[in-house]
mmCIF file of C-alpha atoms in Angstrom:
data_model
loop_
_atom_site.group_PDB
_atom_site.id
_atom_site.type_symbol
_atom_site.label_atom_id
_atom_site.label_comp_id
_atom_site.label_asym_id
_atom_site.label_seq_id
_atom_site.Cartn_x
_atom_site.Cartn_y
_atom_site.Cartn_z
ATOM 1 C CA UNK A 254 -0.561 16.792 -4.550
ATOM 2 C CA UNK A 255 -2.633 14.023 -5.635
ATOM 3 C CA UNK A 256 -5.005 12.742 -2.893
ATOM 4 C CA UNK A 257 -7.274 9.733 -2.659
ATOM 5 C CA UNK A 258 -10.117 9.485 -0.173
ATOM 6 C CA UNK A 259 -12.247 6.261 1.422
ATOM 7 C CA UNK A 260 -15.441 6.211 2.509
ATOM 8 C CA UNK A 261 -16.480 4.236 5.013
ATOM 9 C CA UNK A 262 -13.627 4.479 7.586
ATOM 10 C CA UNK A 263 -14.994 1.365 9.129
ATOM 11 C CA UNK A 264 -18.553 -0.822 8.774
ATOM 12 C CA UNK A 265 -19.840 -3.584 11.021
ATOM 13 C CA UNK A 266 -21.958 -6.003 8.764
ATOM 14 C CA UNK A 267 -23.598 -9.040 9.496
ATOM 15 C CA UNK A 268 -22.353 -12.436 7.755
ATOM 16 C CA UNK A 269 -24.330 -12.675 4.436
ATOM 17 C CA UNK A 270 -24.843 -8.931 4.267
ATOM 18 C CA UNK A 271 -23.397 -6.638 1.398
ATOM 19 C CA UNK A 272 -21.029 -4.425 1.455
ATOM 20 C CA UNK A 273 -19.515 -1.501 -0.300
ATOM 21 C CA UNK A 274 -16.476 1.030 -0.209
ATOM 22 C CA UNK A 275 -15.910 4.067 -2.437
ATOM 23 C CA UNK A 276 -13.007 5.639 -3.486
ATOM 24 C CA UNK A 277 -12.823 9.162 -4.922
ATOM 25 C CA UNK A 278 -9.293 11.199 -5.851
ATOM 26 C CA UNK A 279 -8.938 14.868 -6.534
ATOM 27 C CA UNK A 280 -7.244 13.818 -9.939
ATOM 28 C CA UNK A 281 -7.605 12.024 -12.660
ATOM 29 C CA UNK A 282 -5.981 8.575 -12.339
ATOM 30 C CA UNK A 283 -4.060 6.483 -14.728
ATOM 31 C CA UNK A 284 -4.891 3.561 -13.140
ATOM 32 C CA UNK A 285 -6.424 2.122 -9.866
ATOM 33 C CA UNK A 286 -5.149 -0.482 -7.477
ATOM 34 C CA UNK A 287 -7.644 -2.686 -4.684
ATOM 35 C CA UNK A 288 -5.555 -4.037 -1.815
ATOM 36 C CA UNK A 289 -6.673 -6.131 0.914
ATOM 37 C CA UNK A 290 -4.576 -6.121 4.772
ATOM 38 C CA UNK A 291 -5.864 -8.828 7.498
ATOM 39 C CA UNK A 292 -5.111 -7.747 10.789
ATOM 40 C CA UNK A 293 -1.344 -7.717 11.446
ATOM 41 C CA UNK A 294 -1.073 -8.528 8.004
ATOM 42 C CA UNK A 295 0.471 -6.620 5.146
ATOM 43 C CA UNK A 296 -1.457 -5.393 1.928
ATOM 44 C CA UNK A 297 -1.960 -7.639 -0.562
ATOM 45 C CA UNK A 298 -3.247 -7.251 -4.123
ATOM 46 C CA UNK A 299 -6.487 -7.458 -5.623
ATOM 47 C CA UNK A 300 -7.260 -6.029 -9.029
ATOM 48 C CA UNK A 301 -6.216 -2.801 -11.215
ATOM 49 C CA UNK A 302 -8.569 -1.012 -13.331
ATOM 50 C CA UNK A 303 -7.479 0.917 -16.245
ATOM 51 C CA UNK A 304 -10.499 1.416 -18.198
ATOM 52 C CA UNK A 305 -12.817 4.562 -17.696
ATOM 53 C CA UNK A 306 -16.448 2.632 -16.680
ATOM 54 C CA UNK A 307 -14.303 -0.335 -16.197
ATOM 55 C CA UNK A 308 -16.574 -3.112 -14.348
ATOM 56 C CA UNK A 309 -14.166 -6.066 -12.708
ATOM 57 C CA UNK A 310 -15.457 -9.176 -10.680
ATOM 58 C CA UNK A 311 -13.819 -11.794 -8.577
ATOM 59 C CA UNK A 312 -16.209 -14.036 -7.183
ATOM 60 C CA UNK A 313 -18.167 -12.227 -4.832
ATOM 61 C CA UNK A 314 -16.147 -8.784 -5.364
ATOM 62 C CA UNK A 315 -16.850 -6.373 -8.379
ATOM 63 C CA UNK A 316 -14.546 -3.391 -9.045
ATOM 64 C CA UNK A 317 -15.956 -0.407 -10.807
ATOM 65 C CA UNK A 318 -13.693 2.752 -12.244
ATOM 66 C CA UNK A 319 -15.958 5.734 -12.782
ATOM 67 C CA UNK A 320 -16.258 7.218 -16.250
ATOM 68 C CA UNK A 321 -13.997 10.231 -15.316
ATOM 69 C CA UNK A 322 -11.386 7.718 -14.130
ATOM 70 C CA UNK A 323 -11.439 10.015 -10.438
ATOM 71 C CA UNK A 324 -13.596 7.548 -8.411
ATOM 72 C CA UNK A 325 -14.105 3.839 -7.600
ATOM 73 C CA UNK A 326 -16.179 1.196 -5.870
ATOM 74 C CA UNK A 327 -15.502 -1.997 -4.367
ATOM 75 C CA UNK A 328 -18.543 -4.250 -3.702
ATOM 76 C CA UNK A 329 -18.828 -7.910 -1.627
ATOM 77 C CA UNK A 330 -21.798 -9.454 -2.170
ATOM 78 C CA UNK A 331 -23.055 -11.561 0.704
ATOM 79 C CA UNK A 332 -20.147 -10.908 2.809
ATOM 80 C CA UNK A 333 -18.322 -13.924 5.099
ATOM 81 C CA UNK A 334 -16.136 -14.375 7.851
ATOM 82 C CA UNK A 335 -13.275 -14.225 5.809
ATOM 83 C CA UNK A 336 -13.445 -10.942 4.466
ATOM 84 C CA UNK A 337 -12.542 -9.241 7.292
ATOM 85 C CA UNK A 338 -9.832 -7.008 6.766
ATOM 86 C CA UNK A 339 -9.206 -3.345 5.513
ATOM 87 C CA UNK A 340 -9.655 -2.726 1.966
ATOM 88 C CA UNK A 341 -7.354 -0.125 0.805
ATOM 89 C CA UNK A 342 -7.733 1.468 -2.957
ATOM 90 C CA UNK A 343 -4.804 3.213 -4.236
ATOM 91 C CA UNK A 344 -4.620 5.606 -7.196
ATOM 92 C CA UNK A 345 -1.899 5.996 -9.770
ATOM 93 C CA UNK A 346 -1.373 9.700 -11.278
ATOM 94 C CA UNK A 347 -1.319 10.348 -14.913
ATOM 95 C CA UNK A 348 2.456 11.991 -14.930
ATOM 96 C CA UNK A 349 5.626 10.082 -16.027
ATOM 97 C CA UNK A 350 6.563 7.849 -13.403
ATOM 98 C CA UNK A 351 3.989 8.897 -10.900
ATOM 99 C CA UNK A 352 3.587 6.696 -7.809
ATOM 100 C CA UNK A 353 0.566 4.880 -5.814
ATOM 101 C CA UNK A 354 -1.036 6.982 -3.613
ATOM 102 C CA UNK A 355 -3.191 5.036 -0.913
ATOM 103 C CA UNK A 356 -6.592 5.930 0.845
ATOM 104 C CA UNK A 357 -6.782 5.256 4.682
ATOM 105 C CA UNK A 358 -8.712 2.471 3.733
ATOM 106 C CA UNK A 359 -12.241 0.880 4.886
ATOM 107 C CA UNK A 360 -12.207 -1.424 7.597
ATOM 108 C CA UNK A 361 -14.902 -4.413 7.389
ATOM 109 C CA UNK A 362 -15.796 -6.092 10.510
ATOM 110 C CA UNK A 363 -18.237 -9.461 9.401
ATOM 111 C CA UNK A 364 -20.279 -10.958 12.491
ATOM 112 C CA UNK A 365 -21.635 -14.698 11.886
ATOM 113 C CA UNK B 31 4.197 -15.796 -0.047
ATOM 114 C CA UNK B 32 4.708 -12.367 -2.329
ATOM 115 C CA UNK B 33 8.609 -13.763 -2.933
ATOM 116 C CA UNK B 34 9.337 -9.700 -1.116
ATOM 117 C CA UNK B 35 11.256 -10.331 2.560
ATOM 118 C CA UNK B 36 11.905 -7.841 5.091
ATOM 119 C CA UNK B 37 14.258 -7.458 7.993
ATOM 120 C CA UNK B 38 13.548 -7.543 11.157
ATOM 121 C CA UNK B 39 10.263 -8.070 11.916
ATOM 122 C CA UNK B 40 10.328 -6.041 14.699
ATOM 123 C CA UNK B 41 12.482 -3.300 15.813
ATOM 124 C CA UNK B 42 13.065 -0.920 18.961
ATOM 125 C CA UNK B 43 14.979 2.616 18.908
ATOM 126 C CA UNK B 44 15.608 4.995 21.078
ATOM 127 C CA UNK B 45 14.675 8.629 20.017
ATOM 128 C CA UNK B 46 18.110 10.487 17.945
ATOM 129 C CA UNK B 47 19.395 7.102 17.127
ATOM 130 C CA UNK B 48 19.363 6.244 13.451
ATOM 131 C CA UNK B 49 18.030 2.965 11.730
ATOM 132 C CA UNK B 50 18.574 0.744 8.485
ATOM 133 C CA UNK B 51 15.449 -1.393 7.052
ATOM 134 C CA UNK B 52 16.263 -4.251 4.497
ATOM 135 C CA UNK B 53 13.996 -5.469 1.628
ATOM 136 C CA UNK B 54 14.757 -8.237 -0.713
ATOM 137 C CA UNK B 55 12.208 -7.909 -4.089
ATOM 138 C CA UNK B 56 10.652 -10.275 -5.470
ATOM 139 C CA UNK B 57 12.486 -12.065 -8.717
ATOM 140 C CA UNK B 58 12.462 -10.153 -11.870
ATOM 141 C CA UNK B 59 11.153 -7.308 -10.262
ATOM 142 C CA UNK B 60 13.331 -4.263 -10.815
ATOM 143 C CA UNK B 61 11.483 -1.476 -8.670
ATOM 144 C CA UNK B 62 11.334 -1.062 -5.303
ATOM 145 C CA UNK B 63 9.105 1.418 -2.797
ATOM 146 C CA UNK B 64 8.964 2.319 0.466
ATOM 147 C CA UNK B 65 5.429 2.906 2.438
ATOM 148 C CA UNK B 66 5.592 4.162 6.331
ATOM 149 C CA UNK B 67 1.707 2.919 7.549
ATOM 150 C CA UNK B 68 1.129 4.237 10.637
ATOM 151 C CA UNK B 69 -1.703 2.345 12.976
ATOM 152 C CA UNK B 70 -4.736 2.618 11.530
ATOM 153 C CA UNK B 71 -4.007 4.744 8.470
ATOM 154 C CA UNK B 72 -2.809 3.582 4.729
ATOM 155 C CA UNK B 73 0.319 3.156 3.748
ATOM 156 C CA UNK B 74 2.199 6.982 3.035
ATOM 157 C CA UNK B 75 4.653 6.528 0.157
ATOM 158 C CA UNK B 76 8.277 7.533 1.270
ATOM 159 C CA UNK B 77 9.857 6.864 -1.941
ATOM 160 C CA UNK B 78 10.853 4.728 -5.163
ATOM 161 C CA UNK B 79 13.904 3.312 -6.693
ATOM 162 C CA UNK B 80 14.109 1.868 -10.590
ATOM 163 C CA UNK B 81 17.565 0.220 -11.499
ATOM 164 C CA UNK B 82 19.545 1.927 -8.470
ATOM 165 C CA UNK B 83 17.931 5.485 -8.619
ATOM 166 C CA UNK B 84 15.458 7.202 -6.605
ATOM 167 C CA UNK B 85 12.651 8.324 -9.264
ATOM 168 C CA UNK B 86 9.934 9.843 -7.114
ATOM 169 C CA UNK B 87 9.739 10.737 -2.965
ATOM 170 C CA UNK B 88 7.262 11.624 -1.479
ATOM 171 C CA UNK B 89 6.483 14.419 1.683
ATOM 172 C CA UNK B 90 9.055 12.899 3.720
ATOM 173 C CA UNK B 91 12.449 14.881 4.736
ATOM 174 C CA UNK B 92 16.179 13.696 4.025
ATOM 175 C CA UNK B 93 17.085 12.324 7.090
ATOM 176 C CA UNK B 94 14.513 9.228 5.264
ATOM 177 C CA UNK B 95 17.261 8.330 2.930
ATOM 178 C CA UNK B 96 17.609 4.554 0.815
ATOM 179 C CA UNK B 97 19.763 2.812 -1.774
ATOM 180 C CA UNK B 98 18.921 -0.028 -3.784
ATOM 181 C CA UNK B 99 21.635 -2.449 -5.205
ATOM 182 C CA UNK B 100 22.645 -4.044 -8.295
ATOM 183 C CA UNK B 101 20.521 -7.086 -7.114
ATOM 184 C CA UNK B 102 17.412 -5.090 -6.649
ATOM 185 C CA UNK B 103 17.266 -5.212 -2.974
ATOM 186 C CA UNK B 104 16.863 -2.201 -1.216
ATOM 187 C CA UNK B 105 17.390 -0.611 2.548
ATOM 188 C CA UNK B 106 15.646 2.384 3.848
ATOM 189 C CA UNK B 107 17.553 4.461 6.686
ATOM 190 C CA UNK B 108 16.547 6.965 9.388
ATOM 191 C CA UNK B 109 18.282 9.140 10.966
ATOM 192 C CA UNK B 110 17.990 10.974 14.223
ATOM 193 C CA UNK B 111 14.782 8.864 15.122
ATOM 194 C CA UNK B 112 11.908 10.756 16.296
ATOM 195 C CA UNK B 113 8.511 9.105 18.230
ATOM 196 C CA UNK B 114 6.087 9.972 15.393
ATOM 197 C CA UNK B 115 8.293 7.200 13.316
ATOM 198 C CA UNK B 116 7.065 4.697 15.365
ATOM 199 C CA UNK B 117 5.153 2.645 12.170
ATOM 200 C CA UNK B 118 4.635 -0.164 10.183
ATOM 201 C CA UNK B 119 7.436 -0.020 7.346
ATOM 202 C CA UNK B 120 6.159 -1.875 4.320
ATOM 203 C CA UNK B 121 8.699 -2.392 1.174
ATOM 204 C CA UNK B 122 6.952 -3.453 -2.156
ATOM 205 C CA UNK B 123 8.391 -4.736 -5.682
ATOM 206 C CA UNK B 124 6.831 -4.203 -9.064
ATOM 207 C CA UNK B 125 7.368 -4.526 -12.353
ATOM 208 C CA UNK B 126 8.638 -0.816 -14.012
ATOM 209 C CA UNK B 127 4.797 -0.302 -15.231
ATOM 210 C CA UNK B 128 3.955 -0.978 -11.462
ATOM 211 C CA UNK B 129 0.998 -3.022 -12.177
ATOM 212 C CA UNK B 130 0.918 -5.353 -9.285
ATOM 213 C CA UNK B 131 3.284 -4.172 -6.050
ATOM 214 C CA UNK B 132 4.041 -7.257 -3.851
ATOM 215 C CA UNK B 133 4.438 -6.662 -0.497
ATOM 216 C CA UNK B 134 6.743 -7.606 2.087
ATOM 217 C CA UNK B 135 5.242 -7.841 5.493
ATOM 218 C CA UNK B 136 6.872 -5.179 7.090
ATOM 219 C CA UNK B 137 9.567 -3.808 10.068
ATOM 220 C CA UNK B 138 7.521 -2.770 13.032
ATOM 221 C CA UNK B 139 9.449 0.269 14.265
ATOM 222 C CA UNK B 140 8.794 1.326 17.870
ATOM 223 C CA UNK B 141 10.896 4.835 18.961
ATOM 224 C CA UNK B 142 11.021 5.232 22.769
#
């Protein structure tokens, strides 16, 4: 079955630092989901990518989907408090109705 | 607020008993899933309902068993309650091309 895998499991930055997660699955994707979950929170949306080489940005987050459509990156520039949280990606297959499949996610720890 | 409620926030079983999760979606939303995250890991997909039919499951056995009614609301049950279910139960609602899932912010299930 389809699998999607998160590297790091956790990172400790300092306030005004960058930071990035990466995202790869073992299939090609259909699409690609970002979530964010605060502690004792539930996950909540960020973007989708669709595109293959598909470059996103939100502020201070950009999005990437590789040119295979198998990997991703998210990246914070000049991280704050308030992006503390675990940043999950989750992948979509390519087959009929096929289903999100999450990573185990990154967890971001921001220190002022 | 996503618009997706769940019920109860908080739950204990004892081991063999058998529980029923609630999960209203959010308006206009016509699919519902079912994630089990368990502490520290992402959410595992359980399964999906579109219009009152389940139309994908994942690697989880029958005694995890759901409906969803004519309103779009859903329930997820299980039976004969074991301690590795002890998890965070997340329910989210989507559109049919699952674009965006909202999610609910979850049953914590303890099994002692």
């Amino acid at each position: 079955g389809q699998q999607v895998m998160q590297i790091p499991q956790y990172q400790h930055v300092q306030e005004g630092e960058d930071f990035t997660t990466y995202c790869n699955s073992s299939t090609t994707l259909s699409n690609i989901q970002w979530y964010k979950q605060r502690p004792g929170g539930h996950p909540v949306f960020l973007i989708q990518l669709v595109k293959s080489g598909e470059v996103k940005k939100q502020k201070r987050l950009t999005f990437q989907f590789g040119e295979a459509k198998k990997n991703s990156s998210l990246h914070i520039t000049a991280t704050q408090t308030t992006d503390v949280g675990t940043y999950f990606c989750a992948g979509r297959g390519t087959s009929g109705y096929s289903t999100l499949t999450f990573g185990k996610g990154t967890m971001l720890l921001v220190s002022p | 607020e996503t618009g997706v409620t769940q019920s109860p926030t908080h739950l204990i079983k004892t081991r063999g008993q058998q529980v029923t999760l609630r999960c209203s979606s959010q308006s206009g939303h016509n699919t519902v899933s079912w994630y089990q995250q368990a502490l520290g890991q992402g959410p595992q997909f359980i399964f999906q309902y579109y219009r009152e039919e389940e139309n994908g499951r994942g690697n989880f056995p029958p005694r995890f068993s759901g409906l969803q009614f004519p309103n779009y609301s859903s329930e997820l049950n299980v039976n004969a309650l074991e301690l590795d279910d002890s998890a965070l139960y997340l329910c989210a609602s989507s559109s049919r091309d699952g674009s965006e899932a909202f999610f609910g912010q979850g049953t914590r299930l303890t099994v002692v």
